[in-house]
DNA sequence: GCAATTTTTCACCGGTTTTTCACCGCTCGA
DNA sequence: TCGAGCGGTGAAAAACCGGTGAAAAATTGC
């Protein structure tokens, strides 16, 4: 389901320039040409982000900002020809999340949209993998719904593997990030921790599903939950 | 309790211009003059926001962004002389939350800081948790409807725990925020205060419900009033 | 200035974690 | 075929962490 953007601008030229570009990026776009319509559409359309012009008939941009902020935290990017310091400060202090002065570069607008939307995301905190749930926000790991007790080093190593899941992480990389650069040659640590992680996480520790050894390379966290039944 | 900003810039002139202004606004300011120092201070100082220059010795701004984003969602505002479209897009797509081109207007920077910090806030004045009521506005704590007498330090530590309820707070973080960065290694303080808090708040201080120890990690304020009857 | 409270300091205990080391089997390449 | 290097295993030693108690030092209120 694509994200929805409400474009509020009374200049048809601007709208005609922006909306196709947004649609091309995969966003759903709705358009309002004055403040009243903006508030109405905000209710109806429930956008994920609002692109808001300041100078408008019916209700100006600042007023729209304030109204919306009374009930909602939906991100707002103000786009305006007014580039004066006071305008920018006023808009930001009245609830705008970002401010872009016209004329602007399209790719910058798109980047700022991405940045603002990213911020709103509840940082992809949870990773599901077969019967494993890793909640990086609360720093907990669940196996079959039950909490697994991980020590700090165990968790740090697991986090490192998960952060690069699908890619291989070398023992040196793990030591580097978990113990620090000065321990670069003591890759023995990793062996021990990997073992403990496997006994705690793997259904069958001697035939790991999640923490896979890539011989002579490193370890890999197996995200694709497809279980590989190796015929041995 | 003021919010902390980490200023990362290798130009002493810029730093000299910005930091006093930030301090005048009531922010706590730490300064790093290269990327390595920035990452180190990020760990130590745990800032609420980062002002990041792009051009730096040791490790450039984009790299710093990426490193920080691997583990954290702390807001980053990039401040740079580079105003090219590509620079802006690159920075925003690598985790920056906002981008400001030097030279900038100070009041605009401050407004953008406010806008970005506003996002992260979840101000909730009153926290109810079983028979505990914590009113952060009036700075009082009630237990079974009765006022609990907390000393300033006790309250500050509790507030710190409550602010991150459901998340774990390390002893270092607590010391950092309550006593200040210069006490970073005297985590003994925390033990004492936690003990006193438990005797004052917990129905059964030796089996805490509210202030839970997460071994080898830190303490967690248990918001979900569900009492965990551990079988064993 | 004195008494009560609060904060800091310190040493100890029990439990857990981390580190270290020796050994084993396997694979790769000479 | 053999040796070297890599990864897995096991177990003991060392380090660490959090809780406790108690006393010294600092702060506060009267």
Short mmCIF file of C-alpha atoms (C1' of nucleotides) in Angstrom, two decimals:
data_model
loop_
_atom_site.label_atom_id
_atom_site.label_comp_id
_atom_site.label_asym_id
_atom_site.label_seq_id
_atom_site.Cartn_x
_atom_site.Cartn_y
_atom_site.Cartn_z
CA UNK A 1 0.00 0.00 0.00
CA UNK A 2 1.63 3.17 -1.17
CA UNK A 3 1.97 6.26 0.93
CA UNK A 4 -0.35 9.17 0.38
CA UNK A 5 0.64 12.78 -0.09
CA UNK A 6 -1.69 15.76 0.00
CA UNK A 7 -0.46 18.62 -2.17
CA UNK A 8 -1.90 21.97 -1.17
CA UNK A 9 -1.21 24.78 -3.66
CA UNK A 10 -3.34 27.27 -5.53
CA UNK A 11 -0.96 27.53 -8.48
CA UNK A 12 -2.00 24.93 -11.09
CA UNK A 13 1.43 25.16 -12.67
CA UNK A 14 3.20 24.01 -9.54
CA UNK A 15 0.69 21.24 -8.98
CA UNK A 16 1.08 20.10 -12.56
CA UNK A 17 4.83 19.96 -12.08
CA UNK A 18 4.87 18.19 -8.74
CA UNK A 19 2.10 15.63 -8.80
CA UNK A 20 3.27 13.55 -11.78
CA UNK A 21 6.72 13.43 -10.27
CA UNK A 22 5.30 12.20 -6.98
CA UNK A 23 3.14 9.64 -8.72
CA UNK A 24 6.17 8.49 -10.65
CA UNK A 25 7.84 7.80 -7.29
CA UNK A 26 4.93 5.58 -6.33
CA UNK A 27 3.08 7.94 -4.03
CA UNK A 28 -0.66 8.44 -4.11
CA UNK A 29 -1.43 12.12 -4.57
CA UNK A 30 -4.42 14.25 -3.68
CA UNK A 31 -4.68 17.95 -4.46
CA UNK A 32 -6.25 20.87 -2.65
CA UNK A 33 -6.13 24.40 -4.00
CA UNK A 34 -7.02 26.34 -0.88
CA UNK A 35 -6.87 26.03 2.87
CA UNK A 36 -10.48 25.03 3.40
CA UNK A 37 -10.24 22.27 0.85
CA UNK A 38 -6.95 21.19 2.45
CA UNK A 39 -8.50 20.68 5.86
CA UNK A 40 -11.44 18.85 4.35
CA UNK A 41 -9.27 16.57 2.30
CA UNK A 42 -7.00 16.02 5.26
CA UNK A 43 -9.93 14.40 7.03
CA UNK A 44 -11.16 12.45 4.02
CA UNK A 45 -7.86 11.39 2.59
CA UNK A 46 -5.80 10.87 5.77
CA UNK A 47 -2.49 11.50 4.01
CA UNK A 48 0.89 10.38 5.31
CA UNK A 49 2.42 13.74 4.41
CA UNK A 50 1.30 17.21 3.41
CA UNK A 51 3.03 19.53 0.96
CA UNK A 52 1.75 22.94 1.89
CA UNK A 53 1.92 26.26 0.11
CA UNK A 54 1.82 29.33 2.34
CA UNK A 55 0.04 31.88 0.17
CA UNK A 56 -3.46 30.70 -0.50
CA UNK A 57 -7.01 31.91 -0.68
CA UNK A 58 -9.61 30.95 1.91
CA UNK A 59 -7.12 30.04 4.65
CA UNK A 60 -3.40 30.62 4.61
CA UNK A 61 -0.78 27.96 5.14
CA UNK A 62 0.13 28.86 8.69
CA UNK A 63 -3.49 28.64 9.73
CA UNK A 64 -3.81 25.25 8.05
CA UNK A 65 -0.70 24.12 9.91
CA UNK A 66 -2.12 25.16 13.24
CA UNK A 67 -5.46 23.54 12.60
CA UNK A 68 -3.90 20.25 11.62
CA UNK A 69 -1.49 20.27 14.53
CA UNK A 70 -4.37 20.53 16.96
CA UNK A 71 -5.29 16.96 16.27
CA UNK A 72 -2.52 15.36 14.31
CA UNK A 73 1.18 14.93 13.95
CA UNK A 74 1.10 14.23 10.22
CA UNK A 75 4.32 15.53 8.69
CA UNK A 76 4.07 18.86 6.87
CA UNK A 77 6.57 20.26 4.41
CA UNK A 78 5.96 23.90 3.58
CA UNK A 79 6.82 24.94 0.04
CA UNK A 80 6.70 28.67 -0.56
CA UNK A 81 8.06 31.55 -2.59
CA UNK A 82 8.53 33.43 0.66
CA UNK A 83 12.14 32.90 1.62
CA UNK A 84 12.46 35.44 4.40
CA UNK A 85 13.92 34.31 7.71
CA UNK A 86 10.75 35.32 9.57
CA UNK A 87 8.51 33.28 7.28
CA UNK A 88 10.61 30.18 7.71
CA UNK A 89 10.80 30.50 11.48
CA UNK A 90 7.08 31.17 11.77
CA UNK A 91 6.18 28.15 9.69
CA UNK A 92 8.52 25.80 11.53
CA UNK A 93 7.35 27.05 14.91
CA UNK A 94 3.74 26.54 13.91
CA UNK A 95 4.15 22.89 13.24
CA UNK A 96 5.86 22.56 9.87
CA UNK A 97 8.49 19.83 9.73
CA UNK A 98 10.48 21.29 6.87
CA UNK A 99 10.51 24.38 4.68
CA UNK A 100 11.56 24.60 1.06
CA UNK A 101 11.80 27.86 -0.87
CA UNK A 102 10.45 28.06 -4.43
CA UNK A 103 11.86 27.62 -6.92
CA UNK A 104 13.28 24.35 -5.70
CA UNK A 105 15.01 21.37 -7.27
CA UNK A 106 12.65 18.48 -7.70
CA UNK A 107 15.14 15.88 -6.52
CA UNK A 108 15.71 17.86 -3.33
CA UNK A 109 12.00 17.95 -2.67
CA UNK A 110 11.80 14.20 -3.18
CA UNK A 111 14.75 13.63 -0.87
CA UNK A 112 13.21 15.80 1.83
CA UNK A 113 9.93 13.93 1.46
CA UNK A 114 11.78 10.66 1.93
CA UNK A 115 13.61 12.04 4.96
CA UNK A 116 10.46 13.29 6.65
CA UNK A 117 8.54 10.09 5.95
CA UNK A 118 11.42 8.01 7.20
CA UNK A 119 11.41 9.93 10.45
CA UNK A 120 7.79 9.10 11.08
CA UNK A 121 8.39 5.43 10.70
CA UNK A 122 8.47 3.46 13.87
CA UNK A 123 12.02 2.45 13.20
CA UNK A 124 11.71 -1.00 11.82
CA UNK A 125 12.20 -2.40 15.23
CA UNK A 126 11.03 -5.91 14.78
CA UNK A 127 12.51 -8.64 12.72
CA UNK A 128 10.52 -11.82 12.29
CA UNK A 129 12.23 -14.95 11.16
CA UNK A 130 10.39 -18.24 11.44
CA UNK A 131 9.83 -18.70 15.18
CA UNK A 132 12.23 -15.90 16.09
CA UNK A 133 11.31 -12.30 16.87
CA UNK A 134 14.02 -9.71 17.42
CA UNK A 135 12.85 -6.42 18.86
CA UNK A 136 15.74 -4.02 18.56
CA UNK A 137 13.92 -1.25 20.37
CA UNK A 138 13.27 -3.10 23.56
CA UNK A 139 16.44 -5.10 23.14
CA UNK A 140 14.68 -8.43 23.50
CA UNK A 141 14.54 -11.62 21.52
CA UNK A 142 11.59 -13.99 21.48
CA UNK A 143 11.68 -17.59 20.44
CA UNK A 144 8.35 -19.29 19.93
CA UNK A 145 6.85 -16.34 21.75
CA UNK A 146 9.02 -16.83 24.78
CA UNK A 147 11.63 -14.35 25.91
CA UNK A 148 15.18 -15.50 25.39
CA UNK A 149 17.71 -14.29 27.89
CA UNK A 150 20.70 -12.89 26.07
CA UNK A 151 23.79 -11.42 27.66
CA UNK A 152 25.02 -8.04 26.38
CA UNK A 153 27.73 -9.54 24.22
CA UNK A 154 25.45 -12.20 22.86
CA UNK A 155 22.88 -9.59 21.97
CA UNK A 156 25.46 -7.28 20.42
CA UNK A 157 26.78 -10.05 18.21
CA UNK A 158 23.29 -11.08 17.20
CA UNK A 159 22.42 -7.47 16.43
CA UNK A 160 25.49 -7.22 14.27
CA UNK A 161 24.50 -10.31 12.35
CA UNK A 162 20.93 -9.16 11.98
CA UNK A 163 21.97 -5.68 10.87
CA UNK A 164 23.73 -7.26 7.92
CA UNK A 165 21.29 -10.09 7.43
CA UNK A 166 21.51 -11.65 4.01
CA UNK A 167 25.15 -10.59 3.91
CA UNK A 168 28.10 -12.35 5.45
CA UNK A 169 29.88 -10.82 8.43
CA UNK A 170 33.46 -11.79 9.13
CA UNK A 171 34.68 -12.64 12.61
CA UNK A 172 36.98 -9.62 12.47
CA UNK A 173 34.07 -7.34 11.70
CA UNK A 174 32.15 -8.70 14.65
CA UNK A 175 35.08 -8.29 17.02
CA UNK A 176 35.68 -4.81 15.67
CA UNK A 177 32.16 -3.63 16.38
CA UNK A 178 31.42 -5.50 19.58
CA UNK A 179 34.73 -5.51 21.43
CA UNK A 180 36.44 -2.60 19.71
CA UNK A 181 39.26 -2.11 17.22
CA UNK A 182 41.99 -2.96 19.71
CA UNK A 183 40.77 -6.54 19.95
CA UNK A 184 40.91 -7.08 16.21
CA UNK A 185 42.98 -10.24 16.41
CA UNK A 186 41.15 -12.04 19.19
CA UNK A 187 38.59 -13.65 16.97
CA UNK A 188 38.43 -16.52 19.43
CA UNK A 189 35.81 -14.58 21.35
CA UNK A 190 33.41 -14.96 18.47
CA UNK A 191 33.50 -18.71 18.49
CA UNK A 192 32.32 -18.85 22.06
CA UNK A 193 29.54 -16.35 21.61
CA UNK A 194 28.27 -17.94 18.41
CA UNK A 195 28.07 -21.22 20.22
CA UNK A 196 26.10 -19.76 23.09
CA UNK A 197 23.79 -17.96 20.67
CA UNK A 198 23.12 -21.18 18.84
CA UNK A 199 22.33 -23.13 22.00
CA UNK A 200 19.90 -20.40 22.98
CA UNK A 201 18.30 -19.67 19.61
CA UNK A 202 18.54 -22.68 17.37
CA UNK A 203 16.03 -25.51 17.62
CA UNK A 204 18.87 -27.85 16.81
CA UNK A 205 22.14 -26.13 17.70
CA UNK A 206 24.28 -28.59 15.81
CA UNK A 207 22.39 -27.90 12.58
CA UNK A 208 21.95 -24.15 12.63
CA UNK A 209 19.10 -22.56 10.75
CA UNK A 210 19.58 -18.97 11.66
CA UNK A 211 23.24 -18.43 12.28
CA UNK A 212 24.90 -20.00 9.29
CA UNK A 213 28.63 -20.48 8.97
CA UNK A 214 30.07 -19.53 5.60
CA UNK A 215 33.33 -21.46 5.70
CA UNK A 216 36.43 -19.35 5.39
CA UNK A 217 34.33 -16.19 5.20
CA UNK A 218 32.27 -15.59 8.29
CA UNK A 219 28.74 -15.90 9.60
CA UNK A 220 25.44 -15.04 8.04
CA UNK A 221 22.05 -14.52 9.61
CA UNK A 222 19.57 -16.49 7.58
CA UNK A 223 16.63 -14.19 7.10
CA UNK A 224 14.71 -16.23 4.57
CA UNK A 225 12.85 -18.51 6.88
CA UNK A 226 12.92 -21.30 4.35
CA UNK A 227 14.39 -24.19 6.20
CA UNK A 228 17.06 -26.00 4.37
CA UNK A 229 16.74 -29.69 4.96
CA UNK A 230 20.13 -30.82 3.94
CA UNK A 231 20.26 -34.44 2.86
CA UNK A 232 23.36 -35.68 4.55
CA UNK B 1 16.44 18.64 32.31
CA UNK B 2 17.77 20.25 29.21
CA UNK B 3 18.18 18.62 25.86
CA UNK B 4 21.62 17.86 24.56
CA UNK B 5 23.03 18.76 21.18
CA UNK B 6 26.23 17.40 19.69
CA UNK B 7 27.88 19.89 17.33
CA UNK B 8 30.25 18.27 14.86
CA UNK B 9 32.39 20.73 12.90
CA UNK B 10 36.09 21.14 12.29
CA UNK B 11 35.85 24.89 11.86
CA UNK B 12 36.40 26.54 15.25
CA UNK B 13 34.79 29.72 13.93
CA UNK B 14 31.50 28.00 13.21
CA UNK B 15 31.56 26.21 16.53
CA UNK B 16 32.29 29.46 18.33
CA UNK B 17 29.33 31.04 16.60
CA UNK B 18 26.85 28.26 17.13
CA UNK B 19 27.49 26.82 20.57
CA UNK B 20 26.93 29.99 22.63
CA UNK B 21 23.70 30.59 20.75
CA UNK B 22 22.55 27.05 21.51
CA UNK B 23 23.53 27.36 25.15
CA UNK B 24 21.64 30.64 25.30
CA UNK B 25 18.54 28.70 24.21
CA UNK B 26 19.02 26.35 27.13
CA UNK B 27 20.54 23.41 25.30
CA UNK B 28 23.49 21.45 26.59
CA UNK B 29 26.21 21.41 23.95
CA UNK B 30 29.06 19.03 23.25
CA UNK B 31 31.56 19.54 20.46
CA UNK B 32 33.43 17.15 18.19
CA UNK B 33 35.85 18.36 15.54
CA UNK B 34 36.07 15.24 13.41
CA UNK B 35 34.08 12.17 12.55
CA UNK B 36 35.86 9.76 14.85
CA UNK B 37 35.38 12.04 17.80
CA UNK B 38 31.75 12.48 16.81
CA UNK B 39 31.03 8.76 16.95
CA UNK B 40 32.82 8.45 20.24
CA UNK B 41 30.99 11.37 21.78
CA UNK B 42 27.73 10.09 20.39
CA UNK B 43 28.16 7.00 22.54
CA UNK B 44 29.33 8.87 25.62
CA UNK B 45 27.07 11.90 25.45
CA UNK B 46 23.89 10.34 24.07
CA UNK B 47 22.69 13.59 22.52
CA UNK B 48 19.09 14.36 21.58
CA UNK B 49 20.19 15.91 18.29
CA UNK B 50 23.30 16.15 16.14
CA UNK B 51 24.43 19.13 14.07
CA UNK B 52 26.76 17.65 11.52
CA UNK B 53 29.22 19.24 9.15
CA UNK B 54 29.92 17.30 5.97
CA UNK B 55 33.54 18.14 5.26
CA UNK B 56 35.72 16.84 8.01
CA UNK B 57 39.00 15.08 8.67
CA UNK B 58 39.11 11.48 9.92
CA UNK B 59 35.62 10.50 8.76
CA UNK B 60 33.28 12.52 6.62
CA UNK B 61 29.77 13.52 7.52
CA UNK B 62 27.98 11.01 5.33
CA UNK B 63 29.98 8.18 6.86
CA UNK B 64 29.14 9.44 10.33
CA UNK B 65 25.47 9.55 9.37
CA UNK B 66 25.53 5.98 8.16
CA UNK B 67 27.34 4.70 11.23
CA UNK B 68 24.91 6.37 13.58
CA UNK B 69 21.87 5.23 11.64
CA UNK B 70 22.95 1.64 11.99
CA UNK B 71 22.01 1.69 15.62
CA UNK B 72 20.11 4.87 16.33
CA UNK B 73 17.39 7.21 15.13
CA UNK B 74 18.78 10.31 16.84
CA UNK B 75 17.86 13.33 14.68
CA UNK B 76 20.64 14.71 12.52
CA UNK B 77 20.72 18.13 10.89
CA UNK B 78 23.48 18.49 8.33
CA UNK B 79 25.03 21.93 8.06
CA UNK B 80 27.39 22.35 5.14
CA UNK B 81 28.88 24.79 2.66
CA UNK B 82 28.08 22.30 -0.05
CA UNK B 83 24.78 23.41 -1.53
CA UNK B 84 24.66 21.26 -4.64
CA UNK B 85 21.54 19.27 -5.27
CA UNK B 86 23.45 16.00 -5.21
CA UNK B 87 25.01 16.72 -1.80
CA UNK B 88 21.65 17.49 -0.29
CA UNK B 89 19.99 14.42 -1.72
CA UNK B 90 22.87 12.18 -0.66
CA UNK B 91 22.83 13.45 2.89
CA UNK B 92 19.07 13.16 3.27
CA UNK B 93 19.03 9.69 1.79
CA UNK B 94 21.78 8.57 4.15
CA UNK B 95 19.86 9.36 7.26
CA UNK B 96 19.99 13.12 7.72
CA UNK B 97 16.73 14.66 8.87
CA UNK B 98 17.38 18.13 7.55
CA UNK B 99 19.98 19.99 5.52
CA UNK B 100 21.01 23.60 5.92
CA UNK B 101 23.46 25.35 3.60
CA UNK B 102 26.16 27.61 5.06
CA UNK B 103 26.03 30.48 5.49
CA UNK B 104 22.71 30.23 7.26
CA UNK B 105 20.59 32.44 9.42
CA UNK B 106 20.93 31.57 13.07
CA UNK B 107 17.24 31.93 13.79
CA UNK B 108 16.44 29.56 10.97
CA UNK B 109 18.83 26.98 12.40
CA UNK B 110 17.21 27.34 15.80
CA UNK B 111 13.74 26.99 14.30
CA UNK B 112 14.76 23.88 12.40
CA UNK B 113 16.25 22.44 15.58
CA UNK B 114 12.99 23.07 17.38
CA UNK B 115 11.03 21.49 14.52
CA UNK B 116 13.16 18.36 14.49
CA UNK B 117 13.20 17.97 18.26
CA UNK B 118 9.45 18.53 18.44
CA UNK B 119 9.01 15.34 16.38
CA UNK B 120 10.61 13.11 18.93
CA UNK B 121 8.60 14.36 21.82
CA UNK B 122 5.87 12.38 23.47
CA UNK B 123 5.03 14.61 26.35
CA UNK B 124 2.77 12.85 28.71
CA UNK B 125 2.34 14.42 32.06
CA UNK B 126 0.78 11.64 34.04
CA UNK B 127 1.73 8.03 34.13
CA UNK B 128 -0.52 5.51 35.82
CA UNK B 129 0.88 2.15 36.64
CA UNK B 130 -1.06 -0.16 38.92
CA UNK B 131 -1.15 1.65 42.25
CA UNK B 132 1.45 4.20 41.21
CA UNK B 133 0.78 7.65 39.78
CA UNK B 134 3.64 9.76 38.52
CA UNK B 135 2.83 13.35 37.71
CA UNK B 136 5.80 14.81 35.91
CA UNK B 137 4.25 18.25 35.80
CA UNK B 138 3.79 18.67 39.51
CA UNK B 139 6.83 16.53 40.23
CA UNK B 140 5.00 14.26 42.60
CA UNK B 141 4.53 10.55 42.96
CA UNK B 142 1.53 8.88 44.53
CA UNK B 143 1.37 5.36 45.78
CA UNK B 144 -2.06 3.99 46.58
CA UNK B 145 -3.27 7.58 46.46
CA UNK B 146 -0.75 8.73 49.04
CA UNK B 147 2.06 11.10 48.31
CA UNK B 148 5.49 9.53 48.36
CA UNK B 149 8.32 11.67 49.58
CA UNK B 150 11.16 11.53 47.10
CA UNK B 151 14.44 13.35 47.37
CA UNK B 152 15.57 15.34 44.33
CA UNK B 153 17.97 12.70 43.13
CA UNK B 154 15.51 9.93 43.69
CA UNK B 155 12.94 11.78 41.65
CA UNK B 156 15.39 12.58 38.87
CA UNK B 157 16.37 8.94 38.54
CA UNK B 158 12.76 7.83 38.56
CA UNK B 159 11.91 10.43 35.92
CA UNK B 160 14.72 9.14 33.79
CA UNK B 161 13.42 5.60 34.06
CA UNK B 162 9.85 6.67 33.38
CA UNK B 163 10.87 8.74 30.38
CA UNK B 164 12.17 5.59 28.76
CA UNK B 165 9.59 3.25 30.16
CA UNK B 166 9.44 -0.06 28.37
CA UNK B 167 12.98 0.58 27.23
CA UNK B 168 16.08 -0.25 29.21
CA UNK B 169 18.20 2.55 30.67
CA UNK B 170 21.81 1.81 31.52
CA UNK B 171 23.40 2.94 34.74
CA UNK B 172 25.75 5.11 32.71
CA UNK B 173 22.85 6.82 31.01
CA UNK B 174 21.25 7.53 34.35
CA UNK B 175 24.44 8.93 35.83
CA UNK B 176 24.97 10.94 32.67
CA UNK B 177 21.60 12.62 32.81
CA UNK B 178 21.18 12.99 36.56
CA UNK B 179 24.68 13.76 37.80
CA UNK B 180 26.27 14.95 34.58
CA UNK B 181 28.81 13.68 32.08
CA UNK B 182 31.78 14.16 34.39
CA UNK B 183 30.48 11.47 36.73
CA UNK B 184 30.20 8.90 33.97
CA UNK B 185 32.14 6.23 35.83
CA UNK B 186 30.58 6.55 39.25
CA UNK B 187 27.74 4.19 38.57
CA UNK B 188 27.79 3.23 42.23
CA UNK B 189 25.48 6.15 42.88
CA UNK B 190 22.76 4.44 40.93
CA UNK B 191 22.79 1.33 43.05
CA UNK B 192 22.08 3.34 46.15
CA UNK B 193 19.29 5.40 44.64
CA UNK B 194 17.62 2.43 43.02
CA UNK B 195 17.60 0.69 46.35
CA UNK B 196 15.99 3.68 48.08
CA UNK B 197 13.45 4.04 45.28
CA UNK B 198 12.49 0.43 45.64
CA UNK B 199 12.02 0.64 49.37
CA UNK B 200 9.79 3.65 48.84
CA UNK B 201 7.82 2.52 45.81
CA UNK B 202 7.71 -1.22 45.67
CA UNK B 203 5.18 -3.22 47.67
CA UNK B 204 7.86 -5.86 48.07
CA UNK B 205 11.25 -4.23 47.55
CA UNK B 206 13.08 -7.53 47.21
CA UNK B 207 10.83 -8.58 44.33
CA UNK B 208 10.46 -5.40 42.32
CA UNK B 209 7.46 -4.88 40.08
CA UNK B 210 8.13 -1.43 38.78
CA UNK B 211 11.85 -0.95 38.71
CA UNK B 212 13.10 -4.07 37.00
CA UNK B 213 16.74 -5.00 36.69
CA UNK B 214 17.77 -6.20 33.27
CA UNK B 215 20.95 -8.02 34.17
CA UNK B 216 24.08 -6.70 32.53
CA UNK B 217 22.05 -4.04 30.75
CA UNK B 218 20.41 -1.64 33.11
CA UNK B 219 17.06 -0.84 34.66
CA UNK B 220 13.62 -0.69 33.14
CA UNK B 221 10.46 0.90 34.42
CA UNK B 222 7.74 -1.67 34.06
CA UNK B 223 4.79 0.18 32.59
CA UNK B 224 2.65 -2.77 31.73
CA UNK B 225 1.11 -3.44 35.09
CA UNK B 226 0.90 -7.10 34.31
CA UNK B 227 2.79 -8.76 37.06
CA UNK B 228 5.08 -11.45 35.87
CA UNK B 229 4.78 -14.48 38.06
CA UNK B 230 7.91 -16.30 37.14
CA UNK B 231 7.57 -19.99 37.67
CA UNK B 232 10.70 -21.22 39.39
"C1'" DG C 1 24.94 25.71 65.36
"C1'" DC C 2 22.68 21.48 65.80
"C1'" DA C 3 19.95 17.56 64.38
"C1'" DA C 4 17.84 15.06 60.76
"C1'" DT C 5 17.98 13.73 56.31
"C1'" DT C 6 20.26 12.82 52.12
"C1'" DT C 7 24.11 11.56 49.44
"C1'" DT C 8 28.45 9.37 48.77
"C1'" DT C 9 31.77 5.87 49.58
"C1'" DC C 10 33.39 1.31 50.28
"C1'" DA C 11 33.84 -3.56 51.03
"C1'" DC C 12 31.70 -8.00 50.58
"C1'" DC C 13 28.76 -11.81 48.66
"C1'" DG C 14 26.61 -14.79 45.33
"C1'" DG C 15 25.59 -15.50 40.79
"C1'" DT C 16 26.45 -15.00 35.99
"C1'" DT C 17 29.24 -13.90 32.17
"C1'" DT C 18 33.38 -13.58 29.72
"C1'" DT C 19 37.81 -15.08 28.73
"C1'" DT C 20 41.22 -18.38 28.05
"C1'" DC C 21 43.11 -22.68 26.65
"C1'" DA C 22 43.56 -27.24 24.95
"C1'" DC C 23 41.79 -30.45 21.81
"C1'" DC C 24 39.06 -32.34 17.78
"C1'" DG C 25 37.48 -32.89 13.11
"C1'" DC C 26 37.28 -30.99 8.65
"C1'" DT C 27 38.83 -28.89 4.27
"C1'" DC C 28 42.02 -26.91 1.24
"C1'" DG C 29 46.20 -26.73 -1.17
"C1'" DA C 30 51.06 -28.11 -1.64
"C1'" DT D 1 49.29 -37.67 1.70
"C1'" DC D 2 50.26 -34.37 4.85
"C1'" DG D 3 50.25 -30.07 7.29
"C1'" DA D 4 48.12 -25.70 8.16
"C1'" DG D 5 44.23 -23.10 9.06
"C1'" DC D 6 39.51 -22.74 10.28
"C1'" DG D 7 35.52 -23.69 13.10
"C1'" DG D 8 33.31 -26.41 16.93
"C1'" DT D 9 33.50 -28.24 21.77
"C1'" DG D 10 34.34 -28.44 26.63
"C1'" DA D 11 35.67 -26.83 30.92
"C1'" DA D 12 38.03 -24.07 34.28
"C1'" DA D 13 39.66 -19.45 35.70
"C1'" DA D 14 38.97 -14.69 35.92
"C1'" DA D 15 36.21 -10.74 35.69
"C1'" DC D 16 32.04 -8.48 36.27
"C1'" DC D 17 27.61 -7.08 37.90
"C1'" DG D 18 23.98 -6.05 41.11
"C1'" DG D 19 22.34 -6.31 45.93
"C1'" DT D 20 23.37 -5.35 50.69
"C1'" DG D 21 24.98 -3.18 54.83
"C1'" DA D 22 27.04 0.28 57.12
"C1'" DA D 23 29.44 4.34 57.91
"C1'" DA D 24 31.37 8.84 56.47
"C1'" DA D 25 30.39 13.20 54.32
"C1'" DA D 26 27.41 16.68 52.67
"C1'" DT D 27 23.18 19.01 52.69
"C1'" DT D 28 19.08 20.73 54.62
"C1'" DG D 29 15.83 22.52 58.04
"C1'" DC D 30 15.08 24.54 62.44
#
